[in-house]
Tab-separated table of C-alpha atoms in Angstrom:
chain	number	residue	atom	x	y	z
A	4	MET	CA	53.091	-44.563	54.968
A	5	GLU	CA	53.608	-40.808	54.710
A	6	GLN	CA	51.305	-38.438	56.568
A	7	ASN	CA	47.785	-38.866	55.204
A	8	VAL	CA	46.486	-35.459	54.153
A	9	PHE	CA	42.982	-36.833	53.617
A	10	PHE	CA	42.421	-37.879	57.236
A	11	LEU	CA	44.488	-35.920	59.759
A	12	PRO	CA	45.413	-37.404	63.161
A	13	HIS	CA	43.320	-36.706	66.233
A	14	GLU	CA	44.443	-33.888	68.522
A	15	GLY	CA	45.261	-36.491	71.147
A	16	LEU	CA	43.678	-38.570	73.882
A	17	LYS	CA	45.082	-40.076	77.073
A	18	LEU	CA	45.262	-43.872	77.199
A	19	ALA	CA	43.099	-43.896	80.319
A	20	GLU	CA	40.423	-41.949	78.444
A	21	LEU	CA	40.646	-44.266	75.448
A	22	ALA	CA	40.324	-47.382	77.619
A	23	GLU	CA	37.273	-45.913	79.346
A	24	PHE	CA	35.668	-45.067	76.003
A	25	LEU	CA	36.255	-48.640	74.795
A	26	GLY	CA	34.940	-50.204	77.997
A	27	ALA	CA	38.337	-51.882	78.300
A	28	GLU	CA	41.090	-52.107	80.923
A	29	LEU	CA	44.441	-50.335	80.802
A	30	VAL	CA	46.664	-52.918	82.452
A	31	ASN	CA	49.341	-50.572	83.824
A	32	SER	CA	48.075	-47.273	85.223
A	33	ASP	CA	51.585	-45.806	84.927
A	34	TYR	CA	50.764	-45.271	81.253
A	35	ALA	CA	47.435	-43.529	81.905
A	36	ASP	CA	48.656	-40.142	80.610
A	37	VAL	CA	50.327	-41.427	77.427
A	38	ILE	CA	48.824	-39.574	74.454
A	39	VAL	CA	47.537	-41.448	71.390
A	40	ARG	CA	46.331	-39.862	68.164
A	41	SER	CA	45.839	-42.555	65.534
A	42	VAL	CA	45.382	-46.227	64.673
A	43	ALA	CA	47.828	-48.314	62.640
A	44	PRO	CA	48.697	-51.925	61.770
A	45	ILE	CA	51.308	-53.603	63.959
A	46	SER	CA	53.855	-53.654	61.149
A	47	ARG	CA	54.248	-49.878	61.017
A	48	ALA	CA	52.781	-48.606	64.286
A	49	ARG	CA	54.837	-45.923	66.005
A	50	ALA	CA	54.572	-43.555	68.954
A	51	GLY	CA	51.065	-42.105	69.142
A	52	ASP	CA	49.467	-45.093	67.390
A	53	VAL	CA	47.180	-47.799	68.742
A	54	CYS	CA	47.096	-51.267	67.163
A	55	TYR	CA	45.528	-54.627	68.001
A	56	ILE	CA	46.217	-58.356	67.779
A	57	LEU	CA	43.899	-61.338	67.428
A	58	SER	CA	46.282	-64.298	67.419
A	59	ARG	CA	49.778	-65.486	68.280
A	60	ARG	CA	50.753	-65.135	64.628
A	61	SER	CA	51.472	-61.492	65.462
A	62	ARG	CA	54.416	-62.431	67.710
A	63	ASP	CA	57.169	-61.520	65.208
A	64	GLU	CA	55.664	-58.146	64.310
A	65	LEU	CA	55.233	-57.263	67.971
A	66	ALA	CA	58.988	-57.674	68.491
A	67	THR	CA	59.632	-54.533	66.426
A	68	CYS	CA	56.375	-52.691	67.143
A	69	GLN	CA	56.680	-49.085	68.358
A	70	ALA	CA	52.993	-48.468	69.114
A	71	SER	CA	51.874	-46.498	72.158
A	72	ALA	CA	49.347	-49.236	72.995
A	73	VAL	CA	48.157	-52.658	71.873
A	74	ILE	CA	44.561	-53.817	72.245
A	75	CYS	CA	44.203	-57.555	72.859
A	76	ASP	CA	42.396	-60.094	74.976
A	77	LYS	CA	43.830	-61.514	78.185
A	78	ALA	CA	45.102	-64.714	76.558
A	79	LEU	CA	47.475	-62.763	74.288
A	80	ALA	CA	48.686	-60.099	76.707
A	81	ASP	CA	51.913	-62.006	77.436
A	82	LEU	CA	52.993	-61.532	73.779
A	83	VAL	CA	53.143	-57.740	74.061
A	84	PRO	CA	56.627	-56.348	74.867
A	85	GLN	CA	56.848	-54.836	78.340
A	86	HIS	CA	57.515	-51.323	77.043
A	87	ILE	CA	54.151	-51.206	75.205
A	88	PRO	CA	50.986	-50.524	77.248
A	89	VAL	CA	48.258	-53.148	76.976
A	90	ILE	CA	44.539	-52.425	76.750
A	91	LEU	CA	42.562	-55.556	77.561
A	92	SER	CA	39.297	-56.126	75.725
A	93	SER	CA	37.057	-59.173	75.395
A	94	ASN	CA	36.517	-58.143	71.752
A	95	PRO	CA	39.725	-56.503	70.452
A	96	HIS	CA	38.481	-56.275	66.868
A	97	ALA	CA	35.409	-54.276	67.859
A	98	ALA	CA	37.427	-52.159	70.288
A	99	PHE	CA	39.918	-51.267	67.564
A	100	ALA	CA	37.045	-50.322	65.252
A	101	MET	CA	35.637	-48.055	67.955
A	102	ALA	CA	39.037	-46.449	68.451
A	103	GLY	CA	39.340	-45.777	64.729
A	104	GLY	CA	35.938	-44.108	64.670
A	105	LEU	CA	36.874	-41.978	67.668
A	106	PHE	CA	40.110	-40.753	66.093
A	107	TYR	CA	38.737	-40.319	62.557
A	108	PRO	CA	34.997	-39.559	62.704
A	109	ALA	CA	35.103	-37.918	59.261
A	110	ALA	CA	36.174	-41.237	57.711
A	111	LEU	CA	33.000	-42.986	58.836
A	112	ARG	CA	30.894	-41.342	56.151
A	113	PRO	CA	31.406	-40.381	52.499
A	114	VAL	CA	33.696	-37.460	51.734
A	115	VAL	CA	31.840	-34.154	51.744
A	116	PHE	CA	32.365	-31.044	49.652
A	117	SER	CA	32.355	-27.549	51.079
A	118	VAL	CA	29.437	-25.291	50.244
A	119	GLU	CA	29.068	-21.620	51.045
A	120	SER	CA	25.596	-22.216	52.434
A	121	GLU	CA	23.491	-25.209	53.426
A	122	ILE	CA	21.845	-25.206	50.003
A	123	ALA	CA	24.318	-24.802	47.138
A	124	PRO	CA	23.194	-22.207	44.570
A	125	SER	CA	23.563	-24.765	41.774
A	126	ALA	CA	21.333	-27.358	43.461
A	127	VAL	CA	17.911	-27.903	41.846
A	128	ILE	CA	15.134	-28.365	44.408
A	129	ASP	CA	11.477	-28.610	43.489
A	130	PRO	CA	9.416	-26.013	45.399
A	131	SER	CA	7.152	-28.732	46.809
A	132	ALA	CA	10.038	-30.644	48.430
A	133	LYS	CA	10.265	-30.418	52.230
A	134	LEU	CA	13.671	-30.088	53.879
A	135	GLU	CA	14.014	-29.945	57.658
A	136	LYS	CA	16.529	-27.608	59.272
A	137	GLY	CA	20.200	-28.482	58.931
A	138	VAL	CA	19.837	-30.323	55.619
A	139	ILE	CA	22.836	-29.709	53.361
A	140	VAL	CA	22.434	-29.957	49.605
A	141	GLU	CA	25.708	-29.893	47.691
A	142	PRO	CA	26.350	-28.476	44.189
A	143	MET	CA	24.349	-29.841	41.248
A	144	ALA	CA	22.179	-32.145	43.353
A	145	VAL	CA	18.570	-32.559	42.205
A	146	ILE	CA	15.609	-33.065	44.571
A	147	GLY	CA	12.251	-33.923	43.032
A	148	ALA	CA	8.683	-32.926	43.742
A	149	HIS	CA	7.247	-33.707	47.181
A	150	ALA	CA	10.472	-35.329	48.403
A	151	GLU	CA	11.039	-35.089	52.164
A	152	ILE	CA	14.468	-34.964	53.804
A	153	GLY	CA	15.115	-35.047	57.551
A	154	GLU	CA	17.242	-32.846	59.776
A	155	GLY	CA	21.021	-33.256	59.578
A	156	THR	CA	21.012	-35.173	56.296
A	157	ARG	CA	23.544	-34.312	53.597
A	158	ILE	CA	22.730	-34.713	49.907
A	159	GLY	CA	25.925	-35.097	47.881
A	160	ALA	CA	26.963	-33.323	44.716
A	161	HIS	CA	25.302	-34.512	41.491
A	162	SER	CA	23.030	-36.907	43.383
A	163	ILE	CA	19.388	-37.349	42.406
A	164	ILE	CA	16.514	-37.673	44.880
A	165	GLY	CA	13.370	-38.636	43.023
A	166	PRO	CA	9.804	-37.399	43.466
A	167	ASN	CA	8.057	-38.463	46.688
A	168	VAL	CA	11.210	-40.066	48.103
A	169	LYS	CA	11.471	-39.783	51.884
A	170	ILE	CA	14.855	-39.708	53.625
A	171	GLY	CA	15.176	-39.689	57.413
A	172	ARG	CA	17.466	-37.727	59.700
A	173	ASP	CA	21.288	-37.770	59.881
A	174	CYS	CA	21.690	-39.619	56.588
A	175	SER	CA	24.586	-39.256	54.137
A	176	ILE	CA	23.846	-39.518	50.438
A	177	ALA	CA	27.186	-39.396	48.620
A	178	ALA	CA	28.029	-37.769	45.316
A	179	GLY	CA	26.466	-39.242	42.203
A	180	ALA	CA	23.958	-41.502	43.959
A	181	SER	CA	20.385	-41.791	42.727
A	182	ILE	CA	17.423	-42.637	44.935
A	183	LEU	CA	14.018	-43.254	43.376
A	184	CYS	CA	10.773	-44.806	44.652
A	185	ALA	CA	12.318	-45.298	48.092
A	186	LEU	CA	11.784	-44.630	51.773
A	187	LEU	CA	14.928	-44.341	53.935
A	188	GLY	CA	15.112	-44.397	57.719
A	189	ASN	CA	17.490	-42.480	59.988
A	190	GLY	CA	21.289	-42.735	59.915
A	191	VAL	CA	21.434	-44.324	56.471
A	192	ILE	CA	24.683	-44.036	54.475
A	193	ILE	CA	24.578	-44.323	50.683
A	194	HIS	CA	27.999	-44.245	49.014
A	195	ASN	CA	29.056	-42.746	45.698
A	196	GLY	CA	27.273	-43.938	42.595
A	197	ALA	CA	24.785	-46.242	44.306
A	198	ARG	CA	21.504	-46.752	42.443
A	199	ILE	CA	18.413	-47.244	44.563
A	200	GLY	CA	14.890	-47.807	43.284
A	201	GLN	CA	15.295	-48.302	39.534
A	202	ASP	CA	12.920	-50.809	37.981
A	203	GLY	CA	13.624	-54.485	38.475
A	204	PHE	CA	14.425	-56.994	35.752
A	205	GLY	CA	11.086	-58.490	34.761
A	206	TYR	CA	9.905	-59.697	31.341
A	207	ALA	CA	7.341	-62.118	29.973
A	208	PRO	CA	8.030	-64.017	26.728
A	209	GLY	CA	5.604	-63.006	24.013
A	210	PRO	CA	4.996	-63.897	20.345
A	211	ARG	CA	7.163	-60.989	19.213
A	212	GLY	CA	9.784	-61.047	21.950
A	213	MET	CA	10.062	-60.071	25.584
A	214	ILE	CA	7.271	-57.982	27.127
A	215	LYS	CA	8.314	-55.733	29.987
A	216	ILE	CA	6.519	-56.312	33.312
A	217	VAL	CA	5.809	-53.083	35.167
A	218	GLN	CA	7.665	-52.605	38.447
A	219	ILE	CA	5.444	-50.511	40.736
A	220	GLY	CA	6.823	-51.390	44.193
A	221	ARG	CA	9.222	-49.470	46.439
A	222	VAL	CA	12.547	-49.853	48.204
A	223	ILE	CA	12.355	-49.673	52.003
A	224	ILE	CA	15.698	-49.043	53.727
A	225	GLN	CA	15.521	-49.128	57.508
A	226	ASP	CA	17.626	-47.249	60.085
A	227	ASN	CA	21.454	-47.360	60.096
A	228	VAL	CA	21.840	-49.277	56.854
A	229	GLU	CA	25.039	-48.629	54.856
A	230	ILE	CA	25.151	-49.246	51.104
A	231	GLY	CA	28.438	-49.300	49.196
A	232	ALA	CA	29.573	-47.540	46.053
A	233	ASN	CA	27.945	-48.584	42.765
A	234	THR	CA	25.603	-51.031	44.459
A	235	THR	CA	22.161	-51.378	42.850
A	236	ILE	CA	18.904	-52.136	44.634
A	237	ASP	CA	15.860	-52.607	42.404
A	238	ARG	CA	12.412	-51.538	43.507
A	239	GLY	CA	9.766	-54.191	43.937
A	240	ALA	CA	7.530	-55.383	41.140
A	241	MET	CA	4.275	-55.138	43.099
A	242	ASP	CA	5.595	-55.712	46.623
A	243	ASP	CA	8.564	-53.898	48.235
A	244	THR	CA	12.278	-54.554	48.294
A	245	VAL	CA	13.306	-54.310	51.967
A	246	ILE	CA	16.737	-53.821	53.599
A	247	GLY	CA	16.578	-54.402	57.358
A	248	GLU	CA	17.929	-52.221	60.142
A	249	GLY	CA	21.707	-52.102	60.605
A	250	THR	CA	22.539	-54.163	57.519
A	251	LYS	CA	25.830	-53.334	55.778
A	252	ILE	CA	26.167	-53.838	52.028
A	253	ASP	CA	29.519	-53.571	50.236
A	254	ASN	CA	30.337	-52.109	46.818
A	255	GLN	CA	28.985	-53.478	43.533
A	256	VAL	CA	26.239	-55.652	44.981
A	257	GLN	CA	23.091	-56.336	42.931
A	258	ILE	CA	19.821	-56.799	44.813
A	259	GLY	CA	16.826	-57.727	42.696
A	260	HIS	CA	13.176	-56.766	42.989
A	261	ASN	CA	11.133	-57.934	45.997
A	262	VAL	CA	14.218	-59.168	47.872
A	263	GLN	CA	13.812	-59.017	51.642
A	264	ILE	CA	16.969	-58.742	53.753
A	265	GLY	CA	16.798	-58.923	57.541
A	266	ARG	CA	18.490	-56.904	60.275
A	267	HIS	CA	22.247	-56.619	60.850
A	268	CYS	CA	23.366	-58.628	57.835
A	269	ALA	CA	26.766	-58.221	56.138
A	270	ILE	CA	26.935	-58.607	52.354
A	271	VAL	CA	30.353	-58.412	50.688
A	272	ALA	CA	31.222	-57.053	47.230
A	273	GLN	CA	29.859	-58.474	43.976
A	274	VAL	CA	27.116	-60.535	45.554
A	275	GLY	CA	24.086	-61.012	43.322
A	276	ILE	CA	20.679	-61.677	44.885
A	277	ALA	CA	17.896	-62.571	42.482
A	278	GLY	CA	14.321	-61.410	42.854
A	279	SER	CA	12.082	-62.412	45.760
A	280	ALA	CA	14.854	-64.087	47.772
A	281	LYS	CA	14.342	-63.819	51.543
A	282	ILE	CA	17.342	-63.451	53.834
A	283	GLY	CA	17.040	-63.637	57.607
A	284	ASN	CA	18.642	-61.613	60.375
A	285	GLY	CA	22.384	-61.615	61.045
A	286	VAL	CA	23.290	-63.375	57.784
A	287	GLN	CA	26.890	-63.011	56.510
A	288	ILE	CA	27.476	-63.423	52.765
A	289	GLY	CA	30.986	-63.601	51.288
A	290	GLY	CA	32.109	-61.938	48.072
A	291	GLN	CA	30.785	-63.001	44.666
A	292	VAL	CA	28.060	-65.237	46.057
A	293	GLY	CA	25.112	-65.807	43.727
A	294	ILE	CA	21.676	-66.366	45.255
A	295	LYS	CA	18.803	-67.809	43.221
A	296	GLY	CA	15.444	-66.098	43.256
A	297	HIS	CA	12.672	-67.137	45.648
A	298	VAL	CA	14.971	-69.024	48.063
A	299	THR	CA	14.898	-68.474	51.831
A	300	ILE	CA	18.072	-68.140	53.904
A	301	GLY	CA	17.609	-68.569	57.652
A	302	ASP	CA	18.828	-66.345	60.482
A	303	GLY	CA	22.532	-66.364	61.263
A	304	VAL	CA	23.639	-68.223	58.137
A	305	GLN	CA	27.246	-67.754	56.962
A	306	ILE	CA	28.025	-68.264	53.263
A	307	ALA	CA	31.567	-68.671	51.915
A	308	ALA	CA	32.792	-66.515	49.024
A	309	LYS	CA	31.973	-67.582	45.443
A	310	SER	CA	29.203	-69.936	46.542
A	311	GLY	CA	26.036	-70.574	44.540
A	312	ILE	CA	22.784	-70.767	46.509
A	313	MET	CA	20.180	-72.840	44.687
A	314	THR	CA	17.915	-73.977	47.535
A	315	ASP	CA	16.759	-72.821	50.962
A	316	LEU	CA	19.393	-72.764	53.730
A	317	ALA	CA	18.525	-73.650	57.328
A	318	ALA	CA	19.163	-71.093	60.070
A	319	GLY	CA	22.512	-71.014	61.842
A	320	GLY	CA	24.454	-73.056	59.294
A	321	GLN	CA	27.717	-72.439	57.451
A	322	TYR	CA	27.668	-73.173	53.735
A	323	GLY	CA	30.022	-73.099	50.757
A	324	GLY	CA	30.464	-74.258	47.166
A	325	THR	CA	28.259	-74.443	44.087
A	326	PRO	CA	25.683	-75.713	44.652
A	327	ALA	CA	26.091	-74.690	48.295
A	328	ARG	CA	26.282	-77.404	50.933
A	329	PRO	CA	27.378	-77.519	54.594
A	330	LEU	CA	30.804	-75.916	54.812
A	331	ASN	CA	32.597	-78.955	56.239
A	332	ASP	CA	31.273	-81.109	53.379
A	333	TYR	CA	32.394	-78.507	50.848
A	334	LEU	CA	35.904	-78.255	52.327
A	335	ARG	CA	36.170	-82.055	52.396
A	336	ASP	CA	35.177	-82.200	48.723
A	337	VAL	CA	37.801	-79.590	47.847
A	338	ALA	CA	40.516	-81.469	49.745
A	339	GLN	CA	39.632	-84.742	48.013
A	340	GLN	CA	39.666	-83.098	44.599
A	341	MET	CA	43.054	-81.515	45.252
A	342	SER	CA	44.399	-84.881	46.382
A	343	LYS	CA	43.166	-86.576	43.180
A	344	THR	CA	44.702	-83.813	41.062
A	345	LYS	CA	48.092	-84.322	42.696
A	346	LEU	CA	47.916	-88.087	42.162
A	347	ARG	CA	47.109	-87.641	38.472
A	348	GLY	CA	50.165	-85.429	38.159
A	349	LYS	CA	52.565	-88.188	39.215
A	350	LYS	CA	54.208	-90.763	36.895
A	351	PRO	CA	54.653	-94.385	37.943
A	352	GLY	CA	57.528	-94.585	40.392
A	353	GLY	CA	56.628	-91.271	42.051
A	354	GLU	CA	58.054	-88.932	39.408
A	355	GLN	CA	56.112	-85.789	38.484
A	356	ASN	CA	54.636	-85.421	35.017
A	357	ASP	CA	55.937	-82.426	33.073
């Protein structure tokens, strides 16, 4: 890849300093003063880059790797060529993520636009809104009556902060996002085009068609939550929609009214969660999962991509398929179905059907 003009390399850090920052061990101190500036995949890493490995499948790529260091655990250190310094970590994946954040801090939050002053002249801010010091409001943003925004928060261009919304400190609200009827904690990141706090989908059948049910709840987003681009989170009907501390939500996720999501969950793109579902702490949900309303998902559950959740799921389990069942059962069902399909494709005598 050619030089990336969007995210420039770090000015440089010694390997010994990087290892200390990661809480890891530089195996050979002779390399302590080697300078590294960037992260890269093994396949194209070169001098100045740091990469990482998680399995022995990386053996072939390591043979031609030109990185200035490889992060790995002790069991894989023997795979790394002798001319490449090794940084030992008990969690190489997390260590590599930390290294990336150290080298490219600007890439950890949405892209920002320069403004001549903290408050762009074209921003529209109601006189009753309260902004702490250091708040940046970019061009064409709108902040409604009695909104409150904490120190160090940036409000992106063309974003909308509704009346009475409260946003904590050191948050990033990216361009084009809208936040209504919501309370946000500290360190929250909202990416481009996200929609927070619009009314939920609620109707009652009537003699002349569907009658809209008022949605008068809120959205509560706790500290250090990150919400991806074009994700939508509906406000509660009469209770609140809640996103727990440290939870990370990918792009294009739909979260219905009154949903409660616990702390430190990971929800991948195109997941749909129907109203009043309850999700525990530390839950991991793969892409395109659909979750029925009013179900409860226990702490630590892992759900495979494209699964359909129709009933409650017990804590700590792994589930897959539609309807979802224990992951091993689902994989066994898939294997059996594939085997039957292959058998049906064969003619008598072992020949394949056309």
